[in-house]
PDB file of C-alpha atoms in Angstrom:
ATOM      1  CA  MET A   1      27.914  26.855  14.907  1.00 64.00           C
ATOM      2  CA  SER A   2      24.249  27.887  14.944  1.00 70.00           C
ATOM      3  CA  ASP A   3      21.644  26.494  17.371  1.00 72.00           C
ATOM      4  CA  SER A   4      19.947  24.554  14.584  1.00 71.00           C
ATOM      5  CA  SER A   5      23.284  22.989  13.559  1.00 76.00           C
ATOM      6  CA  LYS A   6      23.973  22.023  17.168  1.00 82.00           C
ATOM      7  CA  LYS A   7      20.515  20.445  17.486  1.00 81.00           C
ATOM      8  CA  LEU A   8      20.981  18.565  14.211  1.00 78.00           C
ATOM      9  CA  ASN A   9      24.402  17.289  15.302  1.00 84.00           C
ATOM     10  CA  ALA A  10      22.930  16.179  18.625  1.00 84.00           C
ATOM     11  CA  LEU A  11      20.130  14.298  16.817  1.00 82.00           C
ATOM     12  CA  ILE A  12      22.655  12.570  14.585  1.00 85.00           C
ATOM     13  CA  GLU A  13      24.906  11.601  17.507  1.00 88.00           C
ATOM     14  CA  GLU A  14      21.923  10.334  19.493  1.00 87.00           C
ATOM     15  CA  ASN A  15      20.467   8.195  16.679  1.00 86.00           C
ATOM     16  CA  GLU A  16      23.586   7.079  14.819  1.00 88.00           C
ATOM     17  CA  PRO A  17      24.567   3.981  16.883  1.00 89.00           C
ATOM     18  CA  ARG A  18      21.066   2.439  16.826  1.00 89.00           C
ATOM     19  CA  LEU A  19      20.538   3.281  13.159  1.00 87.00           C
ATOM     20  CA  ARG A  20      23.936   1.814  12.251  1.00 88.00           C
ATOM     21  CA  ARG A  21      23.072  -1.443  14.088  1.00 87.00           C
ATOM     22  CA  PHE A  22      19.681  -1.536  12.355  1.00 85.00           C
ATOM     23  CA  VAL A  23      21.234  -1.161   8.896  1.00 86.00           C
ATOM     24  CA  ARG A  24      24.165  -3.537   9.568  1.00 85.00           C
ATOM     25  CA  SER A  25      21.748  -6.251  10.666  1.00 83.00           C
ATOM     26  CA  ARG A  26      20.045  -6.056   7.271  1.00 81.00           C
ATOM     27  CA  VAL A  27      22.902  -5.339   4.869  1.00 81.00           C
ATOM     28  CA  SER A  28      25.732  -7.837   4.534  1.00 78.00           C
ATOM     29  CA  ASN A  29      28.230  -5.480   2.891  1.00 81.00           C
ATOM     30  CA  ARG A  30      29.761  -3.071   5.437  1.00 83.00           C
ATOM     31  CA  ASP A  31      30.442  -0.371   2.800  1.00 82.00           C
ATOM     32  CA  ASP A  32      26.840  -0.497   1.575  1.00 83.00           C
ATOM     33  CA  ALA A  33      25.613  -0.254   5.168  1.00 84.00           C
ATOM     34  CA  ASN A  34      27.828   2.766   5.816  1.00 86.00           C
ATOM     35  CA  ASP A  35      26.558   4.391   2.596  1.00 86.00           C
ATOM     36  CA  ILE A  36      22.950   3.843   3.656  1.00 87.00           C
ATOM     37  CA  VAL A  37      23.542   5.348   7.118  1.00 87.00           C
ATOM     38  CA  GLN A  38      25.337   8.323   5.596  1.00 88.00           C
ATOM     39  CA  ASP A  39      22.604   8.813   2.976  1.00 87.00           C
ATOM     40  CA  THR A  40      19.930   8.621   5.684  1.00 87.00           C
ATOM     41  CA  PHE A  41      21.543  11.424   7.663  1.00 84.00           C
ATOM     42  CA  PHE A  42      22.139  13.405   4.473  1.00 84.00           C
ATOM     43  CA  ARG A  43      18.404  13.171   3.756  1.00 84.00           C
ATOM     44  CA  LEU A  44      17.666  14.329   7.301  1.00 83.00           C
ATOM     45  CA  VAL A  45      19.821  17.426   6.789  1.00 81.00           C
ATOM     46  CA  LYS A  46      18.256  18.151   3.383  1.00 80.00           C
ATOM     47  CA  THR A  47      14.731  17.673   4.717  1.00 79.00           C
ATOM     48  CA  VAL A  48      15.376  19.964   7.680  1.00 76.00           C
ATOM     49  CA  GLU A  49      16.723  22.593   5.264  1.00 73.00           C
ATOM     50  CA  MET A  50      13.878  22.245   2.718  1.00 72.00           C
ATOM     51  CA  VAL A  51      10.772  21.688   4.829  1.00 69.00           C
ATOM     52  CA  GLU A  52       9.438  24.353   7.168  1.00 65.00           C
ATOM     53  CA  THR A  53       7.575  21.984   9.496  1.00 67.00           C
ATOM     54  CA  PRO A  54       9.903  20.048  11.798  1.00 70.00           C
ATOM     55  CA  ILE A  55      10.032  16.275  11.811  1.00 74.00           C
ATOM     56  CA  GLU A  56       8.187  15.311  14.976  1.00 73.00           C
ATOM     57  CA  GLN A  57       9.468  11.764  15.481  1.00 80.00           C
ATOM     58  CA  VAL A  58      13.011  11.904  14.172  1.00 81.00           C
ATOM     59  CA  SER A  59      13.956   8.347  15.173  1.00 82.00           C
ATOM     60  CA  SER A  60      10.955   6.840  13.389  1.00 83.00           C
ATOM     61  CA  TRP A  61      11.631   9.009  10.357  1.00 84.00           C
ATOM     62  CA  LEU A  62      15.300   7.937  10.228  1.00 86.00           C
ATOM     63  CA  PHE A  63      14.467   4.237  10.499  1.00 84.00           C
ATOM     64  CA  SER A  64      11.832   4.535   7.772  1.00 84.00           C
ATOM     65  CA  VAL A  65      14.244   6.318   5.432  1.00 85.00           C
ATOM     66  CA  ALA A  66      16.964   3.739   6.123  1.00 85.00           C
ATOM     67  CA  ARG A  67      14.503   0.886   5.539  1.00 83.00           C
ATOM     68  CA  ASN A  68      13.458   2.375   2.224  1.00 81.00           C
ATOM     69  CA  LEU A  69      17.078   2.859   1.171  1.00 83.00           C
ATOM     70  CA  ILE A  70      17.824  -0.771   2.012  1.00 81.00           C
ATOM     71  CA  ILE A  71      14.869  -1.912  -0.073  1.00 76.00           C
ATOM     72  CA  ASN A  72      15.935   0.353  -2.944  1.00 74.00           C
ATOM     73  CA  LYS A  73      19.457  -1.088  -2.944  1.00 73.00           C
ATOM     74  CA  GLY A  74      18.086  -4.610  -2.876  1.00 64.00           C
ATOM     75  CA  LYS A  75      20.413  -5.576  -0.022  1.00 35.00           C
ATOM     76  CA  LYS A  76      17.794  -6.483   2.535  1.00 37.00           C
ATOM     77  CA  LYS A  77      17.808 -10.006   3.994  1.00 39.00           C
ATOM     78  CA  ARG A  78      14.047 -10.092   4.160  1.00 39.00           C
ATOM     79  CA  GLU A  79      11.505  -7.630   2.921  1.00 37.00           C
ATOM     80  CA  VAL A  80       9.859  -5.408   5.517  1.00 38.00           C
ATOM     81  CA  SER A  81       7.363  -3.410   3.530  1.00 42.00           C
ATOM     82  CA  LEU A  82       4.180  -1.733   4.629  1.00 41.00           C
ATOM     83  CA  PRO A  83       1.418  -4.292   5.116  1.00 41.00           C
ATOM     84  CA  GLU A  84      -0.777  -4.958   2.129  1.00 41.00           C
ATOM     85  CA  THR A  85      -4.051  -5.718   3.900  1.00 39.00           C
ATOM     86  CA  THR A  86      -6.778  -3.704   2.280  1.00 40.00           C
ATOM     87  CA  TYR A  87      -8.978  -0.976   3.672  1.00 41.00           C
ATOM     88  CA  ASP A  88     -11.186  -1.285   0.661  1.00 47.00           C
ATOM     89  CA  ASP A  89     -10.948  -3.424  -2.486  1.00 37.00           C
ATOM     90  CA  ASN A  90      -9.535  -0.647  -4.689  1.00 39.00           C
ATOM     91  CA  ASP A  91      -7.368   1.004  -2.044  1.00 49.00           C
ATOM     92  CA  ASN A  92      -3.652   1.498  -2.773  1.00 54.00           C
ATOM     93  CA  VAL A  93      -2.998   4.007  -0.005  1.00 56.00           C
ATOM     94  CA  LEU A  94      -0.087   2.353   1.774  1.00 58.00           C
ATOM     95  CA  SER A  95       1.647   1.082  -1.347  1.00 58.00           C
ATOM     96  CA  ASP A  96       1.324   4.455  -3.115  1.00 59.00           C
ATOM     97  CA  PHE A  97       2.532   6.379  -0.078  1.00 62.00           C
ATOM     98  CA  SER A  98       5.329   3.847   0.444  1.00 61.00           C
ATOM     99  CA  ASP A  99       6.412   4.455  -3.165  1.00 59.00           C
ATOM    100  CA  LEU A 100       6.288   8.212  -2.584  1.00 58.00           C
ATOM    101  CA  LEU A 101       8.345   7.961   0.600  1.00 59.00           C
ATOM    102  CA  SER A 102      10.977   5.749  -1.030  1.00 57.00           C
ATOM    103  CA  ALA A 103      11.185   7.588  -4.375  1.00 55.00           C
ATOM    104  CA  ASP A 104      14.671   8.899  -5.115  1.00 54.00           C
ATOM    105  CA  SER A 105      13.714  12.501  -5.857  1.00 53.00           C
ATOM    106  CA  ASP A 106      14.600  14.494  -2.755  1.00 52.00           C
ATOM    107  CA  ASN A 107      15.575  17.558  -4.760  1.00 53.00           C
ATOM    108  CA  ILE A 108      12.046  18.077  -6.122  1.00 55.00           C
ATOM    109  CA  PRO A 109      10.196  20.500  -3.790  1.00 58.00           C
ATOM    110  CA  ASP A 110       6.745  19.055  -4.564  1.00 61.00           C
ATOM    111  CA  ILE A 111       7.862  15.561  -3.551  1.00 64.00           C
ATOM    112  CA  ALA A 112       9.528  16.901  -0.386  1.00 68.00           C
ATOM    113  CA  TYR A 113       6.303  18.720   0.497  1.00 70.00           C
ATOM    114  CA  LEU A 114       4.151  15.621  -0.146  1.00 72.00           C
ATOM    115  CA  ARG A 115       6.516  13.531   1.957  1.00 72.00           C
ATOM    116  CA  SER A 116       6.265  16.019   4.815  1.00 74.00           C
ATOM    117  CA  LEU A 117       2.457  15.817   4.643  1.00 77.00           C
ATOM    118  CA  VAL A 118       2.499  12.011   4.657  1.00 78.00           C
ATOM    119  CA  TRP A 119       4.965  11.857   7.567  1.00 77.00           C
ATOM    120  CA  ALA A 120       2.907  14.369   9.546  1.00 80.00           C
ATOM    121  CA  GLU A 121      -0.282  12.389   8.917  1.00 81.00           C
ATOM    122  CA  LEU A 122       1.445   9.112   9.806  1.00 80.00           C
ATOM    123  CA  ASP A 123       2.797  10.666  13.012  1.00 82.00           C
ATOM    124  CA  ASN A 124      -0.704  11.889  13.896  1.00 84.00           C
ATOM    125  CA  ALA A 125      -2.212   8.486  13.110  1.00 85.00           C
ATOM    126  CA  LEU A 126       0.362   6.775  15.324  1.00 86.00           C
ATOM    127  CA  LEU A 127      -0.331   9.184  18.174  1.00 88.00           C
ATOM    128  CA  GLU A 128      -4.056   8.352  18.024  1.00 90.00           C
ATOM    129  CA  LEU A 129      -3.465   4.615  18.397  1.00 90.00           C
ATOM    130  CA  PRO A 130      -3.600   2.835  21.741  1.00 92.00           C
ATOM    131  CA  ASP A 131      -0.055   2.263  23.066  1.00 92.00           C
ATOM    132  CA  GLU A 132       0.001  -1.478  22.314  1.00 92.00           C
ATOM    133  CA  GLN A 133      -1.107  -1.002  18.694  1.00 91.00           C
ATOM    134  CA  ARG A 134       1.350   1.843  18.106  1.00 90.00           C
ATOM    135  CA  THR A 135       4.207  -0.193  19.577  1.00 91.00           C
ATOM    136  CA  ALA A 136       3.299  -3.230  17.457  1.00 90.00           C
ATOM    137  CA  PHE A 137       3.346  -1.144  14.280  1.00 89.00           C
ATOM    138  CA  VAL A 138       6.556   0.745  15.104  1.00 87.00           C
ATOM    139  CA  LEU A 139       8.500  -2.365  16.128  1.00 87.00           C
ATOM    140  CA  THR A 140       7.772  -4.227  12.910  1.00 86.00           C
ATOM    141  CA  GLU A 141       7.353  -1.557  10.266  1.00 82.00           C
ATOM    142  CA  MET A 142       9.807   1.072  11.446  1.00 79.00           C
ATOM    143  CA  GLU A 143      12.370  -0.817  13.467  1.00 81.00           C
ATOM    144  CA  GLY A 144      12.271  -3.945  11.310  1.00 81.00           C
ATOM    145  CA  LEU A 145      11.659  -6.603  13.954  1.00 84.00           C
ATOM    146  CA  SER A 146       9.879  -9.777  12.948  1.00 86.00           C
ATOM    147  CA  SER A 147       6.408 -10.303  14.390  1.00 86.00           C
ATOM    148  CA  LYS A 148       7.760 -13.009  16.685  1.00 89.00           C
ATOM    149  CA  GLU A 149      10.586 -10.760  17.957  1.00 89.00           C
ATOM    150  CA  ALA A 150       8.182  -7.855  18.494  1.00 89.00           C
ATOM    151  CA  ALA A 151       5.672 -10.054  20.344  1.00 90.00           C
ATOM    152  CA  GLU A 152       8.432 -11.270  22.652  1.00 92.00           C
ATOM    153  CA  LYS A 153       9.645  -7.717  23.239  1.00 92.00           C
ATOM    154  CA  MET A 154       6.088  -6.635  24.097  1.00 92.00           C
ATOM    155  CA  GLY A 155       5.581  -9.671  26.344  1.00 94.00           C
ATOM    156  CA  SER A 156       2.527 -10.900  24.460  1.00 91.00           C
ATOM    157  CA  THR A 157       1.560 -13.971  22.480  1.00 90.00           C
ATOM    158  CA  LEU A 158       2.053 -13.894  18.740  1.00 87.00           C
ATOM    159  CA  ASN A 159      -1.700 -13.963  18.123  1.00 89.00           C
ATOM    160  CA  THR A 160      -2.298 -11.021  20.461  1.00 89.00           C
ATOM    161  CA  PHE A 161       0.535  -9.126  18.803  1.00 88.00           C
ATOM    162  CA  LEU A 162      -0.819  -9.837  15.290  1.00 90.00           C
ATOM    163  CA  SER A 163      -4.267  -8.678  16.357  1.00 89.00           C
ATOM    164  CA  ARG A 164      -2.862  -5.412  17.719  1.00 90.00           C
ATOM    165  CA  LYS A 165      -0.855  -4.832  14.572  1.00 89.00           C
ATOM    166  CA  HIS A 166      -3.868  -5.602  12.386  1.00 90.00           C
ATOM    167  CA  TYR A 167      -5.954  -2.965  14.172  1.00 91.00           C
ATOM    168  CA  ALA A 168      -3.068  -0.484  13.941  1.00 89.00           C
ATOM    169  CA  VAL A 169      -2.737  -1.037  10.197  1.00 87.00           C
ATOM    170  CA  LYS A 170      -6.483  -0.627   9.697  1.00 88.00           C
ATOM    171  CA  ALA A 171      -6.531   2.636  11.659  1.00 88.00           C
ATOM    172  CA  ILE A 172      -3.448   4.014   9.890  1.00 85.00           C
ATOM    173  CA  ARG A 173      -4.794   3.001   6.491  1.00 84.00           C
ATOM    174  CA  LYS A 174      -8.111   4.723   7.242  1.00 84.00           C
ATOM    175  CA  ARG A 175      -6.333   7.888   8.421  1.00 82.00           C
ATOM    176  CA  LEU A 176      -4.005   7.972   5.419  1.00 80.00           C
ATOM    177  CA  HIS A 177      -6.896   7.273   3.060  1.00 80.00           C
ATOM    178  CA  ARG A 178      -8.299  10.749   3.777  1.00 78.00           C
ATOM    179  CA  LEU A 179      -4.992  12.384   2.823  1.00 76.00           C
ATOM    180  CA  TYR A 180      -4.660  10.071  -0.180  1.00 72.00           C
ATOM    181  CA  THR A 181      -8.076  11.098  -1.435  1.00 73.00           C
ATOM    182  CA  GLU A 182      -7.228  14.773  -1.069  1.00 71.00           C
ATOM    183  CA  LEU A 183      -3.801  14.550  -2.727  1.00 65.00           C
ATOM    184  CA  ILE A 184      -3.955  11.811  -5.333  1.00 55.00           C
ATOM    185  CA  GLU A 185      -7.499  11.283  -6.450  1.00 48.00           C
ATOM    186  CA  GLU A 186      -8.658  14.896  -6.732  1.00 44.00           C
TER     187      GLU A 186
END
């Protein structure tokens, strides 16, 4: 077994229990949940094989892929999509990128490349946020907690939490808007 295979197996073993709990809490049918977990890890393997730049935040990436697969299957108890607050009146950045990230076309190199660019930019945007804003965004949009659950986990009031998340969404939207302009509008 090669070093890269060992690392990939270690990543899967490390993330599998939490990812399985995440999916099972949102999908009532056990077989569908198992399919989603398996498909998520399959996509990880394919992405690692196809894309030259490594995935920097594997756990976040896995949860986002699983969330998108749940939405695509229509098995989710409640919708957890990217926030639709606007950066500008005609701005579709998050919804367009969300569509790109959830599109079922992993075998198309152009889409895989675009996805890698979006994930890299999202990772960079998250790293630039203050800790509280980053945590607020990750807990709700990537780990699927409700705002109330995330506020409790962070030890803050709901209003404080919503304010932090609002600023995180604005900053991420602004950061992704630059990439959006370069890729989609030109």
